[in-house]
Short mmCIF file of C-alpha atoms and ligand atoms in Angstrom, two decimals:
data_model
loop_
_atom_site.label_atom_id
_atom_site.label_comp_id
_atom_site.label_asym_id
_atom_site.label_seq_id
_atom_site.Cartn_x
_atom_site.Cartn_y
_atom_site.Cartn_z
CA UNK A 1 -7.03 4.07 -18.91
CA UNK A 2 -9.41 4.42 -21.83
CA UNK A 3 -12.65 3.04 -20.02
CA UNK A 4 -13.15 4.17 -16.82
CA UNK A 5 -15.90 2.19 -15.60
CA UNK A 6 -13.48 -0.78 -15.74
CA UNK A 7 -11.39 -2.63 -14.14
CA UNK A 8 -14.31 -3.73 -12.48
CA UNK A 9 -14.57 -2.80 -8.76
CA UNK A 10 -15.64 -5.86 -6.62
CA UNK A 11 -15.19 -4.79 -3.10
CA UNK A 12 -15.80 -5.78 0.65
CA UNK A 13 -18.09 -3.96 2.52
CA UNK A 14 -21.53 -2.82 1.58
CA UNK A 15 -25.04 -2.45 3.59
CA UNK A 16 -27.57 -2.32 0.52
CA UNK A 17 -29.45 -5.20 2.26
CA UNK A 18 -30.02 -3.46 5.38
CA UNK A 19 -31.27 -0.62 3.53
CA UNK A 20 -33.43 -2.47 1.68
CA UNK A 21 -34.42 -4.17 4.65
CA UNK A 22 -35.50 -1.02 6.05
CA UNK A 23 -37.41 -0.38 2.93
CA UNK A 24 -39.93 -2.83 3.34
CA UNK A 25 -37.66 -5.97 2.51
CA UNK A 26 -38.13 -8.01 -0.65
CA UNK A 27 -40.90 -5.58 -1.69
CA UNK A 28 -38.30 -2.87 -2.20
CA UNK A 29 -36.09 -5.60 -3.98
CA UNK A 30 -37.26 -3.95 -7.51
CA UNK A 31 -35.84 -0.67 -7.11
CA UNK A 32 -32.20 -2.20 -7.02
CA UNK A 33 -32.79 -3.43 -10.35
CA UNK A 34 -34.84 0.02 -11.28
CA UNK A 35 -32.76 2.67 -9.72
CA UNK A 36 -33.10 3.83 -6.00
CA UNK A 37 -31.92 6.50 -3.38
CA UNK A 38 -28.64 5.38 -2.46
CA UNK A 39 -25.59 4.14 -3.31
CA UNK A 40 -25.65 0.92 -4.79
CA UNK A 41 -28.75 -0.57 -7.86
CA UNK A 42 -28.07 -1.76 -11.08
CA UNK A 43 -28.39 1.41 -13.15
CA UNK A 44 -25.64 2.96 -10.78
CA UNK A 45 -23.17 -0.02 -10.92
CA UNK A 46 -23.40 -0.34 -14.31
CA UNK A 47 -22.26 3.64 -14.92
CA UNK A 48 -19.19 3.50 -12.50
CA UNK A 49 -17.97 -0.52 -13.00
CA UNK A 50 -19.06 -2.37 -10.01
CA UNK A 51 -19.31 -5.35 -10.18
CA UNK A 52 -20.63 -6.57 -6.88
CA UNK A 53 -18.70 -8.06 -3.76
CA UNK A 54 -19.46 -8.16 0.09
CA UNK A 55 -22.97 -7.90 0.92
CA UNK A 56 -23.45 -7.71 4.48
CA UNK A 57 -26.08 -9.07 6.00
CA UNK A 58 -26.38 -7.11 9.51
CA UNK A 59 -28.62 -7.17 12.49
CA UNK A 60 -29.10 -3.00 13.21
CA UNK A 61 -29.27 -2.64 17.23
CA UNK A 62 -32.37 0.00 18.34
CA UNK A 63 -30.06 2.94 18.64
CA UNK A 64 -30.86 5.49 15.90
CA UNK A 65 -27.71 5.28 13.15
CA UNK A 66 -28.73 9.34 12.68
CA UNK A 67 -27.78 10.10 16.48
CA UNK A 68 -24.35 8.01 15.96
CA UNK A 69 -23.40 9.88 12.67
CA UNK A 70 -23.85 13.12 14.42
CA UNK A 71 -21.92 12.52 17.54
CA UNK A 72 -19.20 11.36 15.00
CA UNK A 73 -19.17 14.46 13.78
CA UNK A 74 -17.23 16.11 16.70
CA UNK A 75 -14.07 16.78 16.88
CA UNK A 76 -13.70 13.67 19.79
CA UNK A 77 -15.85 11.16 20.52
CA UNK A 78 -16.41 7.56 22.33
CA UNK A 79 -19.55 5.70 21.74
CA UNK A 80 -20.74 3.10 24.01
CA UNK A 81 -21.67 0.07 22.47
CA UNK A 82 -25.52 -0.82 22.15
CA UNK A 83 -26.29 -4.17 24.41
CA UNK A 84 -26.01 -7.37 23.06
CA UNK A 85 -28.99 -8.91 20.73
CA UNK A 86 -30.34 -12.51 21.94
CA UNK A 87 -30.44 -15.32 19.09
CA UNK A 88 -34.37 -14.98 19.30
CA UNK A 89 -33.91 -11.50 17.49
CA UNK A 90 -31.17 -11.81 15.62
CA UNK A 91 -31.99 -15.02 13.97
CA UNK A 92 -35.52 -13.20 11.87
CA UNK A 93 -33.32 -10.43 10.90
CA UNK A 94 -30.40 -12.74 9.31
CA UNK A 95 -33.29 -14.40 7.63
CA UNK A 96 -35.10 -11.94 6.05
CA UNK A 97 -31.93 -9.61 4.74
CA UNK A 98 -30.90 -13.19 2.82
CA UNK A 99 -34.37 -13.59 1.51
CA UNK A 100 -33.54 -9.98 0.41
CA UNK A 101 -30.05 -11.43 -1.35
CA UNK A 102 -31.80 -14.53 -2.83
CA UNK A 103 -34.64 -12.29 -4.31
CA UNK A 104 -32.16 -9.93 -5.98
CA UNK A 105 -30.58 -12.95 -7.37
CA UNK A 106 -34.34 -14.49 -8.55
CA UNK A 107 -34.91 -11.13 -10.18
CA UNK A 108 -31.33 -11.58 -12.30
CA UNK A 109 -29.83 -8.28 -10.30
CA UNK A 110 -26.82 -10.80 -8.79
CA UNK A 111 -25.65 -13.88 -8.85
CA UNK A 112 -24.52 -15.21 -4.84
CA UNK A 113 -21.26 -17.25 -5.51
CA UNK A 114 -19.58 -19.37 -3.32
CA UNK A 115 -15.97 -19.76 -4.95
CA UNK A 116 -13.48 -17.43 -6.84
CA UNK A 117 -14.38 -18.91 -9.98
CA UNK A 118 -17.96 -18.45 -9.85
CA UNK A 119 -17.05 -14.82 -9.27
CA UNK A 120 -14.80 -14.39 -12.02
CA UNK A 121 -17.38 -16.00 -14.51
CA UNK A 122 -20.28 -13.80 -13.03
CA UNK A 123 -18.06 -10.72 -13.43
CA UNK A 124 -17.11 -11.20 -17.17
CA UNK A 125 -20.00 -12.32 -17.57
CA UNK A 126 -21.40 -8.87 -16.93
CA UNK A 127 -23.42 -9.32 -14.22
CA UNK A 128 -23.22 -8.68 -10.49
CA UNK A 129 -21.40 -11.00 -7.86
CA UNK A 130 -22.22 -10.78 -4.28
CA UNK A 131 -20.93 -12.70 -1.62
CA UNK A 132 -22.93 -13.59 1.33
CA UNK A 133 -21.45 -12.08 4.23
CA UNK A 134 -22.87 -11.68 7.80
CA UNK A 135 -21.56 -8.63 9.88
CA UNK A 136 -21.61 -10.14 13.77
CA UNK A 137 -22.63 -13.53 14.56
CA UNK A 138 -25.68 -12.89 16.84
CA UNK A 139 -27.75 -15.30 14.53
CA UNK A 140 -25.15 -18.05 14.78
CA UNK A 141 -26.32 -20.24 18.01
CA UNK A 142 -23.02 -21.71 20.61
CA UNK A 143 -23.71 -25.12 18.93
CA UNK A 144 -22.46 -23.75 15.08
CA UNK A 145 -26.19 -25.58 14.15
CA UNK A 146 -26.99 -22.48 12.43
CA UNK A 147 -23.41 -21.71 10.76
CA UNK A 148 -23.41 -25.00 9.61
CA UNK A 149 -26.97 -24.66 7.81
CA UNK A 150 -26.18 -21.08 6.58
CA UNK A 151 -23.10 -22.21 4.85
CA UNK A 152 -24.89 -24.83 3.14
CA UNK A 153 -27.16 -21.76 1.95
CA UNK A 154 -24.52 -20.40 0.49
CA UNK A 155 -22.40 -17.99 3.61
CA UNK A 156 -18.78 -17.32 2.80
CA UNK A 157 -17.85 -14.43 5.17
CA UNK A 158 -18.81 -13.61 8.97
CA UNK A 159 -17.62 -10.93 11.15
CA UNK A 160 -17.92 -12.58 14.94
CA UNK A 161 -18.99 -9.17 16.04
CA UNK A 162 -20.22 -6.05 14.67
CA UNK A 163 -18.41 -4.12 17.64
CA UNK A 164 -21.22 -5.17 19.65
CA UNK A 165 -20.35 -7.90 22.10
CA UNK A 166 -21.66 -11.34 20.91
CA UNK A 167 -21.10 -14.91 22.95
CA UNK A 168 -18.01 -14.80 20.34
CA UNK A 169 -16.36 -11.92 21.01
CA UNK A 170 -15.78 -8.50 21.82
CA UNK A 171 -15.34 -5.72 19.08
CA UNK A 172 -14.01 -2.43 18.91
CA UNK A 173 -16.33 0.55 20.17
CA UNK A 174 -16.41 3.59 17.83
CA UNK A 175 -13.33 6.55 19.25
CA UNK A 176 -11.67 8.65 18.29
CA UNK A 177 -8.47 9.18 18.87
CA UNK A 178 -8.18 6.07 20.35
CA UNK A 179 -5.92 2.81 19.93
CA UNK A 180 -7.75 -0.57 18.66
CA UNK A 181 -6.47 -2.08 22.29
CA UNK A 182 -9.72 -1.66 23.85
CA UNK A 183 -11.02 -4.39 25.92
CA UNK A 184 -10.95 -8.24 25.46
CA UNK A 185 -10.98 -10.42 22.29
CA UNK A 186 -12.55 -13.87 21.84
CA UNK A 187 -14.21 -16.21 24.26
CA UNK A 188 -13.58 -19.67 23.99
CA UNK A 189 -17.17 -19.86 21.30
CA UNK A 190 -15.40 -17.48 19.30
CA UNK A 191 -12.41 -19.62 19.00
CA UNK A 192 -14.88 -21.69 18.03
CA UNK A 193 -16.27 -20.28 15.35
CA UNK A 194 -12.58 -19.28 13.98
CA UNK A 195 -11.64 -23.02 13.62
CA UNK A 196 -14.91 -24.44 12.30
CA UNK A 197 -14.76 -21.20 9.68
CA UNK A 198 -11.36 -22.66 8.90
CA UNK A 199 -13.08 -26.34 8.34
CA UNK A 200 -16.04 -25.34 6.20
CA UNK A 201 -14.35 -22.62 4.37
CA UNK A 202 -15.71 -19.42 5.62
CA UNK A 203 -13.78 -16.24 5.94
CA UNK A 204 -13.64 -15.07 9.55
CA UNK A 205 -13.63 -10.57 8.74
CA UNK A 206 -11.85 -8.69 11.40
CA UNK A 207 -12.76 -5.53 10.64
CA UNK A 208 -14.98 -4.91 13.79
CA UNK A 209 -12.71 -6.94 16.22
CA UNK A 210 -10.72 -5.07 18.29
CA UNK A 211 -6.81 -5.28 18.74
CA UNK A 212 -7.11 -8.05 21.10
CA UNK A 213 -9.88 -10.19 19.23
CA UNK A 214 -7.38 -9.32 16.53
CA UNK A 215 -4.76 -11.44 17.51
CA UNK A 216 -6.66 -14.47 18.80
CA UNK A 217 -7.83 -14.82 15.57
CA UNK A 218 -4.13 -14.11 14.11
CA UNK A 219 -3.33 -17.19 16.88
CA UNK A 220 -5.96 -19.87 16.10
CA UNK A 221 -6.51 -19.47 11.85
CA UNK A 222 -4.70 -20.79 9.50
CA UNK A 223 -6.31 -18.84 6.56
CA UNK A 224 -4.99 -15.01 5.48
CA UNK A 225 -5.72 -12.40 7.60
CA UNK A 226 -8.88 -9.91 5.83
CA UNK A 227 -9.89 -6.56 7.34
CA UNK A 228 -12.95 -5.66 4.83
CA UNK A 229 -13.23 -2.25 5.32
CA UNK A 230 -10.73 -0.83 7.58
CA UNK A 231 -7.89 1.90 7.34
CA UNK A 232 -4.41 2.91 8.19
CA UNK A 233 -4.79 3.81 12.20
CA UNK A 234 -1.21 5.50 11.63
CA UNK A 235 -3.27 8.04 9.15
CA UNK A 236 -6.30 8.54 11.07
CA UNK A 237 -5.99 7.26 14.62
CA UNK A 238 -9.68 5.84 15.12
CA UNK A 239 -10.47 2.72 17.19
CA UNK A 240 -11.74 1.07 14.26
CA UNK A 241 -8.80 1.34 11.87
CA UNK A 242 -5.40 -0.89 11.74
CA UNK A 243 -1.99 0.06 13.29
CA UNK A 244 1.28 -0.75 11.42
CA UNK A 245 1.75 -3.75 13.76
CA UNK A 246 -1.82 -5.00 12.55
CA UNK A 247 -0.88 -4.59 9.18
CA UNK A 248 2.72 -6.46 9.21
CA UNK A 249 0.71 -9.77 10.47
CA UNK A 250 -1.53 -9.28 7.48
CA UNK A 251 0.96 -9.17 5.15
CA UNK A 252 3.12 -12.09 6.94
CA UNK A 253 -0.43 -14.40 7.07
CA UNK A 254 -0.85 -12.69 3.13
CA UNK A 255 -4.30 -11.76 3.72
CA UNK A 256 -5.70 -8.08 2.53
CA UNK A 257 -7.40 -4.85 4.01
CA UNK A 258 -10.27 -3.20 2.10
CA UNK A 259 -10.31 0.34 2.31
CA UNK A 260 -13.23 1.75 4.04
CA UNK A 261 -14.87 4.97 2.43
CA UNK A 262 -16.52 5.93 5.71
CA UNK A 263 -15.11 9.34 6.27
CA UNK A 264 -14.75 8.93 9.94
CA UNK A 265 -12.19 6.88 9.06
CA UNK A 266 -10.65 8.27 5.96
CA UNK A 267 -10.21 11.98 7.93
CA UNK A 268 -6.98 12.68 10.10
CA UNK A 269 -9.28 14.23 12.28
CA UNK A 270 -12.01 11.16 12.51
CA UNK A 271 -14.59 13.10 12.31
CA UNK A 272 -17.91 11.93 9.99
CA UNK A 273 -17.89 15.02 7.61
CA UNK A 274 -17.93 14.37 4.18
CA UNK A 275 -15.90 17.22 1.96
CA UNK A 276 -12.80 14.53 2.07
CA UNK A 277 -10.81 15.04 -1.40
CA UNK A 278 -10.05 11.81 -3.30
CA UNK A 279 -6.45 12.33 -2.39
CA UNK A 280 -7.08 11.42 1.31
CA UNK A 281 -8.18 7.65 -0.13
CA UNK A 282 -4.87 7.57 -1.94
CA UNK A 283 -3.05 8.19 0.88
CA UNK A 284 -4.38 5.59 2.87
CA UNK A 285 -3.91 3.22 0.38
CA UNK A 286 0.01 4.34 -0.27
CA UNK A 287 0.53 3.63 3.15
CA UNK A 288 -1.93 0.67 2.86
CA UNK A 289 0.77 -0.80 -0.16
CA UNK A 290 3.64 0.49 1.29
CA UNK A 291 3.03 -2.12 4.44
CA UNK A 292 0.98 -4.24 2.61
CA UNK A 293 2.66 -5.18 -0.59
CA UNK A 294 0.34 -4.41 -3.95
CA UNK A 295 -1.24 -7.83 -3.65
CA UNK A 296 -3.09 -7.43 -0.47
CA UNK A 297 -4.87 -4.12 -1.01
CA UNK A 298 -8.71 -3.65 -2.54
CA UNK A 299 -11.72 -1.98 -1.70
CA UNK A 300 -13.92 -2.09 1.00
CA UNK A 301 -16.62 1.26 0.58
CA UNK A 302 -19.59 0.64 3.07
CA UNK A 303 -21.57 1.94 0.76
CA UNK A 304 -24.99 2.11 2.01
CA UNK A 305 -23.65 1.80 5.47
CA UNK A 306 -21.81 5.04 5.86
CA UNK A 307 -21.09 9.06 5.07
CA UNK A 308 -18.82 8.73 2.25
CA UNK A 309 -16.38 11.37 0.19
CA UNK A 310 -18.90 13.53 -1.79
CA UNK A 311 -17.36 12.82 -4.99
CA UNK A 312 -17.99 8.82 -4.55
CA UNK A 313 -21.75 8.90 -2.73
CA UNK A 314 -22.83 6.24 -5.18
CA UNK A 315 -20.85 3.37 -7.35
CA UNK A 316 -21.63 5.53 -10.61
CA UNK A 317 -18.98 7.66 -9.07
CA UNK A 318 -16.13 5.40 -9.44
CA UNK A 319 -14.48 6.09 -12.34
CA UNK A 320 -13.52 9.50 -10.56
CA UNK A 321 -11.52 6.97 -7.81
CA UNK A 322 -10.09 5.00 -10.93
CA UNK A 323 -9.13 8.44 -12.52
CA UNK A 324 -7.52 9.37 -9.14
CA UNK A 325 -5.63 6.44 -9.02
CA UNK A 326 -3.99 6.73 -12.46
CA UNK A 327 -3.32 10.19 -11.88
CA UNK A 328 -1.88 9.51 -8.51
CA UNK A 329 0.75 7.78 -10.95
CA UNK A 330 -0.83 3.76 -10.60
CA UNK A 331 -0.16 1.74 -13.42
CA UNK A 332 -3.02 -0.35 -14.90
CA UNK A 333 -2.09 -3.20 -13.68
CA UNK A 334 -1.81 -2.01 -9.59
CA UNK A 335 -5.61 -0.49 -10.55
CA UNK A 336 -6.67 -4.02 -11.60
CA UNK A 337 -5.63 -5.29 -8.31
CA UNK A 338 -7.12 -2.99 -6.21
CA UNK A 339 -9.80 -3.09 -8.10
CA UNK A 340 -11.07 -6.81 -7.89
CA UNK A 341 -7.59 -8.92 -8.89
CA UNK A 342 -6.58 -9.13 -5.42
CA UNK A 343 -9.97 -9.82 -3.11
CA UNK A 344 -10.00 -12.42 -6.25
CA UNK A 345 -6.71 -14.14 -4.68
CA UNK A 346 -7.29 -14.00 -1.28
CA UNK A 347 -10.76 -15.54 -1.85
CA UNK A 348 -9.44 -18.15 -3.58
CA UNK A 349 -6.86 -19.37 -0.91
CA UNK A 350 -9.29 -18.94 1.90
CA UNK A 351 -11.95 -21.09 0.03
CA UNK A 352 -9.56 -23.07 -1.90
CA UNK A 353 -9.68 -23.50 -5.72
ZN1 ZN B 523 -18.90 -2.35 9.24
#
């Protein structure tokens, strides 16, 4: 390992457009090209070796994401989900976080690709990728009117709930300790949605679904199973991450699991504190490969979207996860999969060549 701001990290989970959002929208577009107060801009990536991947477009309920962090915080906790979010206003949202996507990639920050060959020349090309990704399908209307259009603007990725019940589905509240088995999966929209993702070539995430929501989809796709950004539930036993089970009809579908920074679900103990030692990621992802196989493990950091391990609370800290890895006794070539080689694959046979 003689550069450690490569292999490049493309990875499946990050937030930067709600944060931007929040910012004042495509007025605060500029400082992810000049260098902001977070986790992910250009200057940043550039330092650790990202090179783009998930970029979530997401639909925040009223409930005050300060408040949630805390109550994670304790040594046990169960949020309630916040209530559903009509169409009405979701819709705006969805529309003005991609206007946020499609300015970044107007400004020359990204480019939005819609295969695994566009990414791969964006990425050696040196500049960004970013895949348009919607976290909980409140936008999409019962009809699929608006999945069809969105798709034709360029959406390759949709999580059928953010936890949050939709008309799709139900996900998995936030607990801890707690199994994912918590309440009921898809309705018959969401089986929907699964088949005419199949069609049109969108990856379905099930990284908010809970266990049973889980296994509809595992029923009624015919694509790889993909957790984003989830963990190993036999690890840290919070709702939100995957049990063994979970994991053995990812690998038999030969999808992937992202692994989530968020150190609510890094910690054995669940709770959203963030002195977590790099060693804690590597043994999630041991366990990760050891049920997994080394082709269907990557990264998935909700960056911008959660408390993260100190040492990694921007993407110009990466090289110190790289450096981990080696030293954890990964060979290049396991790095270069984790890294971007296998999200890479996975895209590729859930889009198709
Ligand atoms: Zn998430």
């Amino acid at each position: 390992m003689s550069n450690l701001a490569s292999p490049l990290v493309f990875d499946g989970h990050n937030d930067v457009l709600l944060k931007l959002y929040r910012a004042g929208g495509v007025s605060a577009s500029k400082s992810f090209v000049t260098g902001r107060d977070g986790a992910i801009d250009l200057p940043s990536a550039t330092l650790g070796g990202f090179g783009g991947g998930f970029f979530a477009v997401y639909v925040p309920s009223p409930v005050d994401l300060e408040f949630k962090f805390e109550e994670m915080a304790k040594p046990t906790y169960d949020l309630p989900l916040p209530d559903p979010i009509d169409w009405e206003d979701a819709f705006p949202v969805v529309m003005s976080q991609a206007a946020i996507l499609f300015d970044l990639e107007a400004r020359g920050a990204l480019t939005v690709c819609k295969t695994a060959a566009e990414i791969r020349a964006t990425l050696s090309s040196g500049k960004m990728a970013a895949i348009f990704h919607i976290e909980g399908a409140e936008a999409i209307d019962a009809e699929l009117n608006t999945l069809e259009v969105l798709y034709r603007a360029g959406l390759r990725s949709i999580g059928p709930v953010w936890s949050r019940s939709t008309i799709f589905g139900h996900g998995v509240p936030f607990r801890y300790p707690s199994e994912p088995d918590i309440g009921p999966g898809l309705t018959d929209h969401g089986l929907r949605l699964v088949k005419r993702c199949d069609e049109l070539g969108i990856m379905v995430d099930l990284s908010h679904l809970n266990e049973a929501g889980f296994w509809d989809v595992a029923r009624h796709s015919s694509k790889p199973l993909v957790a984003t950004h989830s963990n190993a539930h036999a690890i840290c036993p919070h709702s939100r991450n995957l049990t063994d089970k979970q994991l053995a009809a990812i690998r038999e579908s030969d999808g992937m699991v992202g692994l989530n920074f968020a150190v609510a679900f890094l910690r054995d103990d669940g709770r959203m504190l963030a002195d977590v030692p790099l060693e804690q990621m590597l043994r999630h992802l041991d366990h990760l490969i050891e049920h997994l196989g080394e082709d269907r493990v990557g990264l998935g950091s909700d960056y911008d979207g959660a408390v993260v391990p100190e040492e990694l609370t921007s993407c110009a800290g990466l090289p110190k996860l790289r450096h981990a890895m080696a030293k954890h006794g990964y060979d290049d070539a396991l790095i270069a999969k984790l890294c971007h080689e296998n999200w890479l694959r996975v895209l590729e046979k859930t889009w198709g060549a």
